Amino acid sequence: MKEKLMNGLMGFAMFLQNQRHFRAIKNAFSSLLPIIIVGSFCTLFSNVVCNTTPGYFSLANLPGMSWLGNLAPMFSAANYGTMNFIAVGLVILLSMELGETYQVYDRVLPIVTLGSYISLCSTTVLISGENGTVYELANALTNQFTSAQGLFVGLFTALGATEIYCRLVNSGKMEIKMPKKVPADVSRSFAVLFPCVLTVFFVSAVGMIFELITGMTIFNAITTFIQKPLAHVLTGLPGYLLLVFMTTLLWCFGIHGTQTLKAIYEPILLAAFAENEAAYAAGAAIPNIISTPFMSCFSTITGAGITGGLVIAIMIFSKREDYRAIAKLAIPCAVFNINEPLIFGLPIVMNPILAIPFMIAPAVSAAFAYVMTVIGFAGRMVVNAPWTTPPVLMAFLSSGGSAGAAVTQVVCIALAALIYIPFVLISNRQTEAEAH
């Protein structure tokens, strides 16, 4: 049964890792990460450094530091230019990643997919005026379509438009051949002209026909019937704990569970974080508890399985010299949330004794942090700090300066250590039994 389970998980993981669409999604979100970090830190700086609101704790309100308030427009503009256009960035990056899998490197491809996506967005905005008068503003695109709200529609559109374009280009049947004397860049432009036209026309036509038949735009349909239900599942505690369990289960078989499942959970958790970040920037209530930085702070802190707790348990209770030697080497890595030395060195992979707490600790930590956030002790996540940020500092930054979140993270690591201790003691007995 163990062999069947392992083969099944290996097959599932290999499918996700090798399937071109899932791989393209994962790589696109990884490429988008620096922009997200820049935008979220701009929000943090706007509130912690530049906010001059009376009574608000920020550097700008300290004596002699009011000049920092003059920097607020810079950070606000930078945040708008990043976080409010991540759907556009995803469409561009995803089309490039998927196009490369078909050996299509045309520079026009991202523009084609972006044009296809825009064709599905409403460019008419209704504005309420005085006395209930409604005005129609044409040729306007709201941030509903460019920010995280548009991630799911952008994802599907980029995949579909890129598939159509690449298949038409690679078929060679739509190519307009120019004389050899024509410059190569001009010749290539005509060679892909029909694929460009047909791709944009097809996506736009699908959007129009869908709206005629259903009475709602394809954008609203995907948001209502796909994005929101998935968000409800993955940002709720039961669904999130199942996700954490699956990532650690894959790790126990030597598969990078966090990266393998990233294409499935990242669009949802990232959209939840973007909602938090936007609310924080506007000074409104933070809507979501579970988001991308919540996972970094309370499920993968010190590495998947919260193995920082395992290091503590080994250094205090282990009598095995091999475990202690590897744990000492792993301490600097754990500080920056890297745990491969433990996973493959002890090992945790295919080791039932350590695999059990490895799967339990992140779930217990996430549940504890969720409760602490619900009762208001820990702040909600509003900044996507880099995943290599050391513990305590990560939670403090990610929560916009919540000391409760930092304390909660320390307690989570302590809880993980307590969970690992009985299994470290079992390992001691195992060594003694082998010696006899």
CSV table of C-alpha atoms in Angstrom, one decimal:
chain,number,residue,atom,x,y,z
A,1,MET,CA,0.0,0.0,0.0
A,2,LYS,CA,2.9,2.3,0.8
A,3,GLU,CA,4.4,1.7,-2.6
A,4,LYS,CA,1.0,2.4,-4.3
A,5,LEU,CA,0.6,5.6,-2.3
A,6,MET,CA,4.1,6.7,-3.2
A,7,ASN,CA,3.7,5.9,-6.9
A,8,GLY,CA,0.4,7.8,-6.9
A,9,LEU,CA,1.8,10.9,-5.3
A,10,MET,CA,4.9,10.8,-7.5
A,11,GLY,CA,2.7,10.5,-10.6
A,12,PHE,CA,0.6,13.4,-9.5
A,13,ALA,CA,3.6,15.6,-8.6
A,14,MET,CA,5.3,14.7,-11.9
A,15,PHE,CA,2.2,15.6,-13.8
A,16,LEU,CA,2.0,19.1,-12.1
A,17,GLN,CA,5.8,19.7,-12.6
A,18,ASN,CA,5.9,18.6,-16.2
A,19,GLN,CA,2.6,19.7,-17.5
A,20,ARG,CA,3.4,22.8,-19.6
A,21,HIS,CA,0.5,24.9,-18.4
A,22,PHE,CA,1.0,24.3,-14.7
A,23,ARG,CA,4.7,24.9,-15.1
A,24,ALA,CA,4.1,28.1,-16.9
A,25,ILE,CA,1.7,29.4,-14.2
A,26,LYS,CA,4.2,28.6,-11.5
A,27,ASN,CA,7.1,30.3,-13.3
A,28,ALA,CA,5.0,33.3,-14.1
A,29,PHE,CA,4.0,33.9,-10.5
A,30,SER,CA,7.6,33.4,-9.4
A,31,SER,CA,8.7,36.1,-11.9
A,32,LEU,CA,6.0,38.4,-10.7
A,33,LEU,CA,7.1,38.1,-7.1
A,34,PRO,CA,9.6,41.0,-7.1
A,35,ILE,CA,7.0,43.5,-8.3
A,36,ILE,CA,4.6,42.3,-5.6
A,37,ILE,CA,7.2,42.7,-2.9
A,38,VAL,CA,8.1,46.2,-4.2
A,39,GLY,CA,4.4,47.3,-4.2
A,40,SER,CA,3.7,45.9,-0.7
A,41,PHE,CA,6.7,47.6,0.8
A,42,CYS,CA,5.7,50.9,-0.8
A,43,THR,CA,2.4,50.5,1.1
A,44,LEU,CA,4.3,49.8,4.3
A,45,PHE,CA,6.5,52.8,3.9
A,46,SER,CA,3.5,55.0,3.1
A,47,ASN,CA,1.9,54.0,6.4
A,48,VAL,CA,4.9,53.5,8.7
A,49,VAL,CA,7.2,56.2,7.4
A,50,CYS,CA,5.2,58.9,5.7
A,51,ASN,CA,1.8,59.0,7.3
A,52,THR,CA,1.2,62.4,8.9
A,53,THR,CA,-2.3,61.7,10.2
A,54,PRO,CA,-2.5,63.1,13.8
A,55,GLY,CA,-2.2,60.4,16.4
A,56,TYR,CA,-1.0,57.8,13.9
A,57,PHE,CA,2.3,56.0,14.8
A,58,SER,CA,4.8,56.7,12.0
A,59,LEU,CA,8.2,58.2,11.6
A,60,ALA,CA,6.7,61.3,10.0
A,61,ASN,CA,4.9,62.1,13.3
A,62,LEU,CA,8.1,62.1,15.4
A,63,PRO,CA,9.6,65.5,16.3
A,64,GLY,CA,11.6,67.0,13.4
A,65,MET,CA,10.6,64.2,11.0
A,66,SER,CA,7.5,65.7,9.4
A,67,TRP,CA,9.4,66.2,6.1
A,68,LEU,CA,9.0,62.5,5.5
A,69,GLY,CA,5.4,63.2,4.7
A,70,ASN,CA,6.6,64.8,1.4
A,71,LEU,CA,7.7,61.3,0.2
A,72,ALA,CA,4.2,59.8,0.5
A,73,PRO,CA,3.2,60.6,-3.2
A,74,MET,CA,6.3,58.8,-4.4
A,75,PHE,CA,5.5,55.6,-2.5
A,76,SER,CA,1.8,55.8,-3.4
A,77,ALA,CA,2.6,56.2,-7.1
A,78,ALA,CA,5.0,53.3,-7.0
A,79,ASN,CA,2.5,51.1,-5.3
A,80,TYR,CA,-0.2,52.0,-7.9
A,81,GLY,CA,2.2,51.2,-10.7
A,82,THR,CA,2.9,47.7,-9.3
A,83,MET,CA,0.1,46.3,-7.2
A,84,ASN,CA,-2.7,47.8,-9.4
A,85,PHE,CA,-1.3,46.1,-12.6
A,86,ILE,CA,-0.3,42.6,-11.4
A,87,ALA,CA,-3.0,41.1,-13.6
A,88,VAL,CA,-1.5,42.8,-16.6
A,89,GLY,CA,2.0,41.6,-15.5
A,90,LEU,CA,0.7,38.0,-15.2
A,91,VAL,CA,-0.9,38.0,-18.6
A,92,ILE,CA,2.4,39.1,-20.2
A,93,LEU,CA,4.7,36.8,-18.2
A,94,LEU,CA,2.4,33.8,-18.5
A,95,SER,CA,2.2,34.1,-22.3
A,96,MET,CA,6.0,34.3,-22.5
A,97,GLU,CA,6.5,31.3,-20.3
A,98,LEU,CA,3.9,29.2,-22.2
A,99,GLY,CA,5.1,30.4,-25.6
A,100,GLU,CA,8.6,29.2,-24.8
A,101,THR,CA,7.4,25.7,-24.2
A,102,TYR,CA,6.2,25.8,-27.9
A,103,GLN,CA,9.5,27.3,-29.0
A,104,VAL,CA,7.6,30.5,-29.9
A,105,TYR,CA,9.7,33.6,-28.9
A,106,ASP,CA,7.8,36.3,-30.8
A,107,ARG,CA,8.0,39.6,-29.0
A,108,VAL,CA,4.5,40.4,-30.1
A,109,LEU,CA,3.0,37.4,-28.3
A,110,PRO,CA,2.6,39.2,-24.9
A,111,ILE,CA,0.9,42.1,-26.7
A,112,VAL,CA,-1.5,39.8,-28.5
A,113,THR,CA,-2.5,38.1,-25.2
A,114,LEU,CA,-2.8,41.4,-23.4
A,115,GLY,CA,-5.0,42.7,-26.2
A,116,SER,CA,-7.1,39.6,-26.0
A,117,TYR,CA,-7.5,40.0,-22.3
A,118,ILE,CA,-8.5,43.7,-22.6
A,119,SER,CA,-11.1,42.7,-25.2
A,120,LEU,CA,-12.9,40.8,-22.4
A,121,CYS,CA,-12.9,43.8,-20.0
A,122,SER,CA,-15.6,46.4,-19.9
A,123,THR,CA,-14.3,49.8,-21.0
A,124,THR,CA,-17.4,51.8,-20.0
A,125,VAL,CA,-17.7,53.1,-16.4
A,126,LEU,CA,-20.9,54.3,-14.8
A,127,ILE,CA,-20.4,57.2,-12.5
A,128,SER,CA,-23.1,58.4,-10.0
A,129,GLY,CA,-23.5,62.2,-9.9
A,130,GLU,CA,-25.7,64.5,-7.9
A,131,ASN,CA,-29.4,63.9,-7.6
A,132,GLY,CA,-28.9,60.3,-8.6
A,133,THR,CA,-27.8,61.1,-12.1
A,134,VAL,CA,-25.7,58.4,-13.7
A,135,TYR,CA,-23.0,59.4,-16.2
A,136,GLU,CA,-21.4,57.0,-18.6
A,137,LEU,CA,-17.6,57.3,-19.0
A,138,ALA,CA,-16.4,55.6,-22.2
A,139,ASN,CA,-12.9,54.3,-23.0
A,140,ALA,CA,-11.9,53.8,-19.3
A,141,LEU,CA,-10.5,50.7,-17.7
A,142,THR,CA,-10.9,50.4,-13.9
A,143,ASN,CA,-8.4,48.7,-11.7
A,144,GLN,CA,-10.9,45.9,-11.2
A,145,PHE,CA,-9.4,44.5,-14.5
A,146,THR,CA,-5.8,45.3,-13.9
A,147,SER,CA,-5.3,44.5,-10.2
A,148,ALA,CA,-5.5,41.2,-8.4
A,149,GLN,CA,-9.2,40.9,-9.1
A,150,GLY,CA,-8.4,40.2,-12.7
A,151,LEU,CA,-5.8,37.5,-11.9
A,152,PHE,CA,-8.0,34.5,-12.7
A,153,VAL,CA,-9.5,35.9,-15.9
A,154,GLY,CA,-6.1,37.0,-17.0
A,155,LEU,CA,-4.7,33.6,-16.3
A,156,PHE,CA,-7.3,31.7,-18.4
A,157,THR,CA,-7.1,34.3,-21.2
A,158,ALA,CA,-3.3,34.2,-21.3
A,159,LEU,CA,-3.4,30.4,-21.5
A,160,GLY,CA,-6.1,30.3,-24.2
A,161,ALA,CA,-4.7,33.1,-26.3
A,162,THR,CA,-1.2,31.7,-26.2
A,163,GLU,CA,-2.4,28.3,-27.2
A,164,ILE,CA,-4.3,29.6,-30.2
A,165,TYR,CA,-1.4,31.9,-31.3
A,166,CYS,CA,1.3,29.2,-30.9
A,167,ARG,CA,-0.6,26.5,-32.7
A,168,LEU,CA,-1.4,28.9,-35.6
A,169,VAL,CA,2.3,30.0,-35.8
A,170,ASN,CA,3.7,26.5,-35.6
A,171,SER,CA,1.3,25.1,-38.2
A,172,GLY,CA,2.9,27.4,-40.8
A,173,LYS,CA,-0.4,27.7,-42.7
A,174,MET,CA,-1.0,31.3,-41.9
A,175,GLU,CA,2.4,32.6,-42.8
A,176,ILE,CA,2.8,35.5,-45.3
A,177,LYS,CA,6.1,35.0,-46.9
A,178,MET,CA,8.0,38.1,-48.0
A,179,PRO,CA,10.8,38.4,-50.5
A,180,LYS,CA,14.3,37.6,-49.1
A,181,LYS,CA,15.4,41.3,-49.5
A,182,VAL,CA,12.8,42.4,-46.9
A,183,PRO,CA,14.5,42.9,-43.5
A,184,ALA,CA,14.0,40.0,-41.1
A,185,ASP,CA,12.0,41.9,-38.5
A,186,VAL,CA,9.6,43.2,-41.1
A,187,SER,CA,9.3,39.8,-42.6
A,188,ARG,CA,8.5,38.2,-39.3
A,189,SER,CA,5.8,40.8,-38.6
A,190,PHE,CA,4.0,39.7,-41.7
A,191,ALA,CA,4.6,36.1,-41.0
A,192,VAL,CA,2.7,36.3,-37.7
A,193,LEU,CA,0.1,38.8,-38.9
A,194,PHE,CA,-2.8,36.3,-39.4
A,195,PRO,CA,-2.1,34.5,-36.1
A,196,CYS,CA,-2.2,37.8,-34.3
A,197,VAL,CA,-5.5,38.9,-36.0
A,198,LEU,CA,-7.2,35.5,-35.5
A,199,THR,CA,-6.2,35.1,-31.9
A,200,VAL,CA,-7.5,38.5,-30.8
A,201,PHE,CA,-10.7,38.2,-32.9
A,202,PHE,CA,-11.4,34.7,-31.6
A,203,VAL,CA,-11.1,35.7,-27.9
A,204,SER,CA,-13.1,38.9,-28.4
A,205,ALA,CA,-15.8,36.9,-30.3
A,206,VAL,CA,-16.0,34.3,-27.5
A,207,GLY,CA,-16.5,37.1,-25.0
A,208,MET,CA,-19.2,38.8,-27.1
A,209,ILE,CA,-21.1,35.5,-27.8
A,210,PHE,CA,-20.9,34.5,-24.1
A,211,GLU,CA,-22.4,37.8,-23.0
A,212,LEU,CA,-25.2,37.6,-25.7
A,213,ILE,CA,-26.2,34.1,-24.5
A,214,THR,CA,-25.8,34.4,-20.7
A,215,GLY,CA,-26.4,38.2,-20.2
A,216,MET,CA,-23.2,38.5,-18.2
A,217,THR,CA,-19.6,39.1,-19.2
A,218,ILE,CA,-17.2,36.3,-19.2
A,219,PHE,CA,-15.1,38.2,-16.8
A,220,ASN,CA,-18.0,38.4,-14.3
A,221,ALA,CA,-18.8,34.7,-14.9
A,222,ILE,CA,-15.3,33.5,-14.1
A,223,THR,CA,-15.0,35.7,-11.1
A,224,THR,CA,-18.4,34.6,-9.7
A,225,PHE,CA,-18.4,30.9,-10.4
A,226,ILE,CA,-14.7,30.0,-10.3
A,227,GLN,CA,-12.6,32.6,-8.5
A,228,LYS,CA,-14.9,33.3,-5.5
A,229,PRO,CA,-15.7,29.7,-4.7
A,230,LEU,CA,-12.1,28.7,-4.8
A,231,ALA,CA,-11.1,31.7,-2.7
A,232,HIS,CA,-13.8,30.7,-0.2
A,233,VAL,CA,-12.3,27.2,0.1
A,234,LEU,CA,-8.6,28.1,0.2
A,235,THR,CA,-8.9,31.1,2.5
A,236,GLY,CA,-11.0,29.2,4.9
A,237,LEU,CA,-9.2,27.3,7.7
A,238,PRO,CA,-10.4,23.7,6.7
A,239,GLY,CA,-9.4,24.1,3.0
A,240,TYR,CA,-6.2,25.8,3.9
A,241,LEU,CA,-5.2,23.0,6.4
A,242,LEU,CA,-5.8,20.5,3.6
A,243,LEU,CA,-3.5,22.4,1.3
A,244,VAL,CA,-0.8,22.5,4.0
A,245,PHE,CA,-1.2,18.8,4.6
A,246,MET,CA,-0.8,18.1,0.9
A,247,THR,CA,2.3,20.2,0.5
A,248,THR,CA,4.0,18.4,3.5
A,249,LEU,CA,2.9,15.0,2.4
A,250,LEU,CA,4.6,15.5,-1.0
A,251,TRP,CA,7.7,16.7,0.8
A,252,CYS,CA,7.8,13.4,2.8
A,253,PHE,CA,8.3,11.6,-0.5
A,254,GLY,CA,11.1,14.0,-1.6
A,255,ILE,CA,8.9,16.2,-3.8
A,256,HIS,CA,8.9,20.0,-3.3
A,257,GLY,CA,5.3,20.2,-2.2
A,258,THR,CA,5.2,24.0,-1.9
A,259,GLN,CA,6.4,24.6,-5.4
A,260,THR,CA,4.5,21.6,-6.9
A,261,LEU,CA,1.1,22.9,-5.8
A,262,LYS,CA,2.0,26.6,-6.2
A,263,ALA,CA,0.2,26.9,-9.6
A,264,ILE,CA,-3.1,25.8,-7.8
A,265,TYR,CA,-3.0,27.9,-4.7
A,266,GLU,CA,-0.9,31.0,-5.6
A,267,PRO,CA,-3.6,32.8,-7.7
A,268,ILE,CA,-6.1,32.6,-4.8
A,269,LEU,CA,-3.8,33.4,-1.9
A,270,LEU,CA,-2.1,36.2,-3.9
A,271,ALA,CA,-5.5,37.8,-4.7
A,272,ALA,CA,-6.4,37.6,-1.0
A,273,PHE,CA,-3.2,39.3,-0.1
A,274,ALA,CA,-3.8,42.0,-2.7
A,275,GLU,CA,-7.2,42.8,-1.1
A,276,ASN,CA,-5.5,43.1,2.3
A,277,GLU,CA,-2.8,45.4,0.9
A,278,ALA,CA,-5.3,47.6,-0.9
A,279,ALA,CA,-7.4,47.9,2.3
A,280,TYR,CA,-4.4,48.7,4.4
A,281,ALA,CA,-3.3,51.4,2.0
A,282,ALA,CA,-6.8,52.9,2.1
A,283,GLY,CA,-7.0,52.7,5.9
A,284,ALA,CA,-9.9,50.3,5.8
A,285,ALA,CA,-10.5,47.0,7.7
A,286,ILE,CA,-8.3,44.1,6.5
A,287,PRO,CA,-10.6,41.5,4.9
A,288,ASN,CA,-8.6,38.3,4.8
A,289,ILE,CA,-6.7,36.2,7.4
A,290,ILE,CA,-5.2,33.6,5.1
A,291,SER,CA,-3.1,34.9,2.3
A,292,THR,CA,0.3,34.4,0.7
A,293,PRO,CA,2.3,36.0,3.6
A,294,PHE,CA,0.2,34.1,6.2
A,295,MET,CA,1.5,30.9,4.6
A,296,SER,CA,5.1,32.2,4.8
A,297,CYS,CA,4.8,33.4,8.4
A,298,PHE,CA,2.9,30.5,10.0
A,299,SER,CA,3.1,27.4,7.7
A,300,THR,CA,6.6,27.4,6.1
A,301,ILE,CA,8.6,29.5,8.7
A,302,THR,CA,12.1,28.1,9.1
A,303,GLY,CA,11.1,25.9,6.1
A,304,ALA,CA,8.3,23.5,5.2
A,305,GLY,CA,7.2,21.5,8.2
A,306,ILE,CA,8.5,24.3,10.5
A,307,THR,CA,11.7,22.4,10.9
A,308,GLY,CA,13.1,25.1,13.1
A,309,GLY,CA,11.2,23.3,15.8
A,310,LEU,CA,12.9,20.1,14.9
A,311,VAL,CA,16.3,21.7,15.2
A,312,ILE,CA,15.4,22.9,18.7
A,313,ALA,CA,14.1,19.5,19.7
A,314,ILE,CA,17.2,17.8,18.4
A,315,MET,CA,19.7,20.2,20.1
A,316,ILE,CA,18.0,19.7,23.5
A,317,PHE,CA,16.8,16.1,23.5
A,318,SER,CA,18.5,14.1,20.8
A,319,LYS,CA,21.3,11.6,21.8
A,320,ARG,CA,22.1,10.8,18.2
A,321,GLU,CA,25.4,12.4,17.1
A,322,ASP,CA,24.4,12.3,13.4
A,323,TYR,CA,21.2,14.2,14.1
A,324,ARG,CA,23.0,16.8,16.2
A,325,ALA,CA,25.7,17.3,13.6
A,326,ILE,CA,23.2,17.9,10.8
A,327,ALA,CA,21.0,20.1,13.0
A,328,LYS,CA,24.0,22.3,13.8
A,329,LEU,CA,24.7,22.7,10.1
A,330,ALA,CA,21.1,23.5,9.4
A,331,ILE,CA,20.8,26.3,11.9
A,332,PRO,CA,22.0,29.1,9.6
A,333,CYS,CA,19.7,27.8,6.8
A,334,ALA,CA,16.7,27.7,9.2
A,335,VAL,CA,17.2,31.4,10.0
A,336,PHE,CA,16.5,32.1,6.4
A,337,ASN,CA,13.7,29.5,6.0
A,338,ILE,CA,15.7,26.9,4.1
A,339,ASN,CA,15.5,23.3,5.3
A,340,GLU,CA,16.7,21.0,2.6
A,341,PRO,CA,19.7,20.0,4.8
A,342,LEU,CA,17.3,18.5,7.3
A,343,ILE,CA,14.8,17.1,4.8
A,344,PHE,CA,17.4,15.2,2.9
A,345,GLY,CA,20.2,15.0,5.5
A,346,LEU,CA,18.5,13.4,8.5
A,347,PRO,CA,16.4,12.5,6.4
A,348,ILE,CA,12.8,13.4,6.8
A,349,VAL,CA,12.0,12.0,3.3
A,350,MET,CA,10.7,8.4,3.6
A,351,ASN,CA,11.3,8.5,7.4
A,352,PRO,CA,7.9,7.7,9.1
A,353,ILE,CA,9.1,8.8,12.5
A,354,LEU,CA,9.9,12.4,11.5
A,355,ALA,CA,7.4,12.6,8.7
A,356,ILE,CA,4.4,12.5,11.1
A,357,PRO,CA,5.4,15.6,13.1
A,358,PHE,CA,6.6,17.2,9.8
A,359,MET,CA,3.0,17.1,8.6
A,360,ILE,CA,1.3,17.9,11.9
A,361,ALA,CA,3.4,20.9,13.0
A,362,PRO,CA,2.4,23.3,10.1
A,363,ALA,CA,-1.3,22.5,10.5
A,364,VAL,CA,-1.2,23.1,14.3
A,365,SER,CA,0.8,26.3,13.7
A,366,ALA,CA,-1.6,27.6,11.1
A,367,ALA,CA,-4.6,26.8,13.2
A,368,PHE,CA,-3.1,28.6,16.2
A,369,ALA,CA,-2.1,31.7,14.2
A,370,TYR,CA,-5.6,31.8,12.7
A,371,VAL,CA,-7.2,31.8,16.1
A,372,MET,CA,-4.8,34.5,17.4
A,373,THR,CA,-5.7,36.6,14.3
A,374,VAL,CA,-9.4,36.1,14.8
A,375,ILE,CA,-9.2,37.3,18.4
A,376,GLY,CA,-7.2,40.3,17.4
A,377,PHE,CA,-3.9,39.4,19.1
A,378,ALA,CA,-2.0,39.1,15.8
A,379,GLY,CA,-2.4,41.6,13.0
A,380,ARG,CA,-3.5,40.5,9.6
A,381,MET,CA,-1.0,40.2,6.8
A,382,VAL,CA,-0.6,43.3,4.6
A,383,VAL,CA,3.0,43.1,3.3
A,384,ASN,CA,4.5,40.3,1.3
A,385,ALA,CA,7.9,40.1,2.9
A,386,PRO,CA,10.6,38.0,1.0
A,387,TRP,CA,10.3,34.4,2.0
A,388,THR,CA,14.0,34.4,3.2
A,389,THR,CA,13.2,37.1,5.8
A,390,PRO,CA,14.2,35.7,9.3
A,391,PRO,CA,11.5,34.7,11.7
A,392,VAL,CA,10.0,37.3,14.0
A,393,LEU,CA,11.1,40.1,11.6
A,394,MET,CA,9.0,38.5,8.9
A,395,ALA,CA,5.8,38.4,10.9
A,396,PHE,CA,6.4,42.0,12.2
A,397,LEU,CA,6.9,43.3,8.7
A,398,SER,CA,4.2,41.3,7.0
A,399,SER,CA,1.6,42.4,9.5
A,400,GLY,CA,2.5,46.1,9.1
A,401,GLY,CA,4.2,46.3,12.5
A,402,SER,CA,2.1,44.0,14.7
A,403,ALA,CA,4.0,42.9,17.8
A,404,GLY,CA,1.3,40.3,18.4
A,405,ALA,CA,2.0,38.7,15.0
A,406,ALA,CA,5.7,38.5,15.9
A,407,VAL,CA,5.0,36.9,19.2
A,408,THR,CA,2.5,34.5,17.6
A,409,GLN,CA,5.3,33.4,15.2
A,410,VAL,CA,7.6,32.6,18.1
A,411,VAL,CA,4.9,30.6,19.8
A,412,CYS,CA,4.3,28.7,16.5
A,413,ILE,CA,8.0,27.7,16.4
A,414,ALA,CA,7.8,26.6,20.1
A,415,LEU,CA,4.6,24.6,19.3
A,416,ALA,CA,6.5,22.9,16.5
A,417,ALA,CA,9.3,22.0,18.8
A,418,LEU,CA,6.9,20.5,21.3
A,419,ILE,CA,5.4,18.4,18.5
A,420,TYR,CA,8.8,17.2,17.3
A,421,ILE,CA,10.1,16.3,20.8
A,422,PRO,CA,8.3,12.9,21.3
A,423,PHE,CA,9.5,11.8,17.9
A,424,VAL,CA,13.1,12.8,18.6
A,425,LEU,CA,12.9,10.7,21.7
A,426,ILE,CA,11.6,7.8,19.7
A,427,SER,CA,14.6,8.2,17.4
A,428,ASN,CA,16.8,7.9,20.4
A,429,ARG,CA,15.2,4.6,21.4
A,430,GLN,CA,15.4,3.4,17.8
A,431,THR,CA,19.2,4.0,17.9
A,432,GLU,CA,19.5,2.2,21.2
A,433,ALA,CA,17.6,-0.8,19.8
A,434,GLU,CA,19.8,-1.0,16.7
A,435,ALA,CA,22.9,-0.9,19.0
A,436,HIS,CA,21.7,-4.0,20.8
